[in-house]
mmCIF file of C-alpha atoms in Angstrom:
data_model
loop_
_atom_site.group_PDB
_atom_site.id
_atom_site.type_symbol
_atom_site.label_atom_id
_atom_site.label_comp_id
_atom_site.label_asym_id
_atom_site.label_seq_id
_atom_site.Cartn_x
_atom_site.Cartn_y
_atom_site.Cartn_z
ATOM 1 C CA MET A 1 -0.630 -9.886 -14.448
ATOM 2 C CA LYS A 2 1.553 -12.204 -12.191
ATOM 3 C CA TRP A 3 2.302 -11.560 -8.918
ATOM 4 C CA ASN A 4 5.525 -12.938 -7.143
ATOM 5 C CA ASN A 5 5.701 -13.315 -3.757
ATOM 6 C CA VAL A 6 9.643 -13.664 -3.612
ATOM 7 C CA ASP A 7 9.825 -14.596 0.012
ATOM 8 C CA SER A 8 6.739 -16.627 0.595
ATOM 9 C CA ILE A 9 5.239 -14.263 2.777
ATOM 10 C CA ASP A 10 1.473 -15.469 4.152
ATOM 11 C CA LEU A 11 0.357 -12.305 4.400
ATOM 12 C CA PHE A 12 1.063 -11.636 0.793
ATOM 13 C CA ASP A 13 -0.609 -14.939 -0.253
ATOM 14 C CA ARG A 14 -3.683 -14.288 1.721
ATOM 15 C CA PHE A 15 -4.244 -11.197 0.064
ATOM 16 C CA LYS A 16 -3.561 -12.747 -3.344
ATOM 17 C CA GLN A 17 -6.090 -15.099 -2.868
ATOM 18 C CA GLU A 18 -8.429 -12.507 -1.859
ATOM 19 C CA TYR A 19 -8.287 -9.600 -4.349
ATOM 20 C CA GLU A 20 -5.723 -10.940 -7.108
ATOM 21 C CA GLU A 21 -9.055 -11.072 -9.749
ATOM 22 C CA ILE A 22 -9.998 -7.768 -8.946
ATOM 23 C CA VAL A 23 -6.595 -6.323 -9.034
ATOM 24 C CA ASN A 24 -5.870 -7.899 -12.224
ATOM 25 C CA ALA A 25 -9.519 -6.463 -13.850
ATOM 26 C CA ILE A 26 -8.364 -3.056 -12.423
ATOM 27 C CA PHE A 27 -5.068 -3.042 -13.576
ATOM 28 C CA GLY A 28 -6.485 -3.872 -16.941
ATOM 29 C CA ASP A 29 -4.583 -3.319 -20.259
ATOM 30 C CA ALA A 30 -1.848 -1.287 -17.569
ATOM 31 C CA SER A 31 1.972 -2.313 -19.018
ATOM 32 C CA ILE A 32 2.744 -4.459 -15.704
ATOM 33 C CA ASP A 33 3.347 -7.814 -16.360
ATOM 34 C CA LEU A 34 5.010 -8.757 -12.661
ATOM 35 C CA VAL A 35 4.572 -7.666 -9.121
ATOM 36 C CA ASN A 36 7.050 -8.186 -6.714
ATOM 37 C CA PHE A 37 6.420 -8.892 -3.058
ATOM 38 C CA ILE A 38 8.970 -9.048 -0.741
ATOM 39 C CA GLY A 39 9.749 -9.102 3.033
ATOM 40 C CA SER A 40 12.425 -6.653 5.336
ATOM 41 C CA ASN A 41 14.960 -9.500 5.673
ATOM 42 C CA ASN A 42 15.366 -9.538 1.845
ATOM 43 C CA PRO A 43 18.620 -8.152 0.381
ATOM 44 C CA TYR A 44 16.509 -5.433 -2.424
ATOM 45 C CA ALA A 45 14.006 -4.177 0.481
ATOM 46 C CA GLY A 46 17.094 -1.495 2.023
ATOM 47 C CA PHE A 47 16.962 -0.263 -1.139
ATOM 48 C CA LEU A 48 13.031 0.581 -0.170
ATOM 49 C CA LEU A 49 12.222 0.535 3.175
ATOM 50 C CA GLY A 50 13.717 2.683 5.976
ATOM 51 C CA PRO A 51 14.659 1.265 9.611
ATOM 52 C CA GLN A 52 10.701 3.394 10.191
ATOM 53 C CA ASP A 53 8.308 2.258 7.322
ATOM 54 C CA TYR A 54 6.209 -0.162 7.094
ATOM 55 C CA PHE A 55 5.422 -0.776 3.779
ATOM 56 C CA LYS A 56 6.960 0.879 0.458
ATOM 57 C CA SER A 57 6.332 0.453 -3.316
ATOM 58 C CA ASN A 58 8.368 1.215 -6.629
ATOM 59 C CA ASN A 59 7.906 0.391 -10.111
ATOM 60 C CA ASP A 60 7.085 -3.187 -9.573
ATOM 61 C CA THR A 61 7.829 -3.988 -6.460
ATOM 62 C CA VAL A 62 5.879 -4.411 -2.499
ATOM 63 C CA ALA A 63 7.908 -4.368 0.047
ATOM 64 C CA TYR A 64 6.491 -5.042 3.703
ATOM 65 C CA HIS A 65 8.154 -4.880 7.000
ATOM 66 C CA GLU A 66 6.513 -6.953 9.771
ATOM 67 C CA GLU A 67 7.775 -6.576 12.881
ATOM 68 C CA ASN A 68 7.075 -2.535 12.560
ATOM 69 C CA CYS A 69 3.548 -2.807 11.035
ATOM 70 C CA ASN A 70 3.027 -5.361 14.607
ATOM 71 C CA THR A 71 4.606 -3.198 16.239
ATOM 72 C CA ILE A 72 2.359 -0.149 15.325
ATOM 73 C CA GLY A 73 -0.665 -2.435 15.575
ATOM 74 C CA PHE A 74 -2.027 -3.020 12.137
ATOM 75 C CA GLY A 75 -4.620 -5.778 12.041
ATOM 76 C CA GLU A 76 -4.417 -8.166 8.443
ATOM 77 C CA ASN A 77 -7.341 -5.631 7.466
ATOM 78 C CA GLU A 78 -5.413 -2.610 7.658
ATOM 79 C CA LYS A 79 -2.383 -4.345 5.977
ATOM 80 C CA PHE A 80 -4.786 -5.430 2.844
ATOM 81 C CA ALA A 81 -5.481 -1.954 2.564
ATOM 82 C CA ILE A 82 -2.095 -0.486 2.373
ATOM 83 C CA ILE A 83 -0.746 -3.609 0.252
ATOM 84 C CA ALA A 84 -3.934 -2.110 -1.976
ATOM 85 C CA HIS A 85 -2.423 1.447 -1.601
ATOM 86 C CA GLU A 86 0.842 0.487 -2.737
ATOM 87 C CA LEU A 87 -0.433 -1.329 -5.552
ATOM 88 C CA GLY A 88 -2.226 1.977 -6.582
ATOM 89 C CA HIS A 89 1.126 3.983 -6.726
ATOM 90 C CA ILE A 90 2.317 0.894 -9.233
ATOM 91 C CA LEU A 91 -0.495 1.083 -11.083
ATOM 92 C CA HIS A 92 0.021 5.173 -11.240
ATOM 93 C CA ARG A 93 3.729 4.884 -11.716
ATOM 94 C CA ALA A 94 3.321 6.780 -15.002
ATOM 95 C CA ASP A 95 1.374 9.566 -13.926
ATOM 96 C CA ASN A 96 2.800 13.128 -13.712
ATOM 97 C CA TYR A 97 1.619 14.091 -10.253
ATOM 98 C CA ASN A 98 3.680 18.021 -10.752
ATOM 99 C CA ASP A 99 4.935 17.469 -7.308
ATOM 100 C CA ASN A 100 1.814 17.302 -5.614
ATOM 101 C CA HIS A 101 2.794 14.171 -3.093
ATOM 102 C CA LEU A 102 -1.783 14.452 -1.638
ATOM 103 C CA LEU A 103 -2.769 13.981 -4.684
ATOM 104 C CA LYS A 104 -0.345 10.872 -5.337
ATOM 105 C CA GLU A 105 -1.403 8.861 -2.350
ATOM 106 C CA MET A 106 -5.352 9.641 -2.950
ATOM 107 C CA ASP A 107 -5.013 8.551 -6.208
ATOM 108 C CA ALA A 108 -3.176 5.323 -4.790
ATOM 109 C CA ASP A 109 -5.609 5.163 -1.924
ATOM 110 C CA PHE A 110 -7.872 4.567 -4.439
ATOM 111 C CA MET A 111 -6.910 1.078 -5.266
ATOM 112 C CA ALA A 112 -8.219 0.030 -1.405
ATOM 113 C CA VAL A 113 -11.307 1.766 -2.118
ATOM 114 C CA SER A 114 -12.179 -0.328 -5.054
ATOM 115 C CA LEU A 115 -10.900 -3.310 -2.959
ATOM 116 C CA GLY A 116 -13.585 -2.706 -0.115
ATOM 117 C CA LEU A 117 -10.862 -2.052 1.642
ATOM 118 C CA THR A 118 -11.646 2.028 2.786
ATOM 119 C CA GLU A 119 -12.789 1.303 6.039
ATOM 120 C CA SER A 120 -9.510 -0.935 6.566
ATOM 121 C CA LEU A 121 -7.153 1.811 5.100
ATOM 122 C CA ILE A 122 -9.072 4.887 7.022
ATOM 123 C CA ASP A 123 -8.064 2.759 10.185
ATOM 124 C CA GLY A 124 -4.562 2.065 9.108
ATOM 125 C CA LEU A 125 -4.362 5.712 8.624
ATOM 126 C CA THR A 126 -5.680 7.055 11.754
ATOM 127 C CA ILE A 127 -3.180 4.400 13.435
ATOM 128 C CA PHE A 128 -0.101 5.995 11.350
ATOM 129 C CA LEU A 129 -1.422 9.588 12.630
ATOM 130 C CA VAL A 130 -1.669 8.742 16.360
ATOM 131 C CA SER A 131 1.375 7.319 16.276
ATOM 132 C CA GLY A 132 3.385 10.860 15.101
ATOM 133 C CA ASN A 133 5.280 9.080 12.407
ATOM 134 C CA CYS A 134 3.861 11.358 9.853
ATOM 135 C CA GLY A 135 6.212 13.761 9.857
ATOM 136 C CA GLU A 136 6.281 17.443 9.021
ATOM 137 C CA GLY A 137 3.450 18.676 7.723
ATOM 138 C CA GLY A 138 2.382 14.835 7.223
ATOM 139 C CA ASP A 139 -0.311 14.848 10.436
ATOM 140 C CA GLU A 140 -2.242 17.287 8.373
ATOM 141 C CA GLN A 141 -2.279 15.441 4.969
ATOM 142 C CA MET A 142 -3.049 12.401 6.326
ATOM 143 C CA GLN A 143 -6.229 13.851 7.847
ATOM 144 C CA LEU A 144 -7.305 15.437 4.417
ATOM 145 C CA ARG A 145 -6.311 11.721 2.958
ATOM 146 C CA ILE A 146 -8.970 10.172 5.918
ATOM 147 C CA ASN A 147 -11.608 12.806 5.294
ATOM 148 C CA ALA A 148 -11.489 12.217 1.770
ATOM 149 C CA LEU A 149 -11.935 8.231 2.069
ATOM 150 C CA GLN A 150 -14.653 8.654 4.448
ATOM 151 C CA GLN A 151 -16.599 9.681 1.662
ATOM 152 C CA HIS A 152 -16.315 6.763 -0.067
ATOM 153 C CA LEU A 153 -18.006 4.602 3.308
#
């Protein structure tokens, strides 16, 4: 898999430097040739990121809203864990979850676990939970994800 840091974001360069080899091994023979990384100022980011979003992904792109992430208090390790989570969504994009949102999120979380970023993802999800930005019913699902991740510590 190739990595395309479209907007030359330092965070993605540091993530790639640290985790590229492991991520590529995990992706293995997946039919994903290229992953694009874009910032919130990229014109395409508007299709992915809402004004309150931090990271989002689609079939081949991870979008990052640096200002929102810094405002909520994510450190670099939490950001790395969330990038890994978004890459997990890209890896599992073809999986059928039958509208089971929690299972979809937990499968994506496994990428962070695989990279040794379990504790950082727990920290990031906890920051998000405490912020009150989980939406209706989201607090319970976020807590279930945190509890599941704690089993991997």
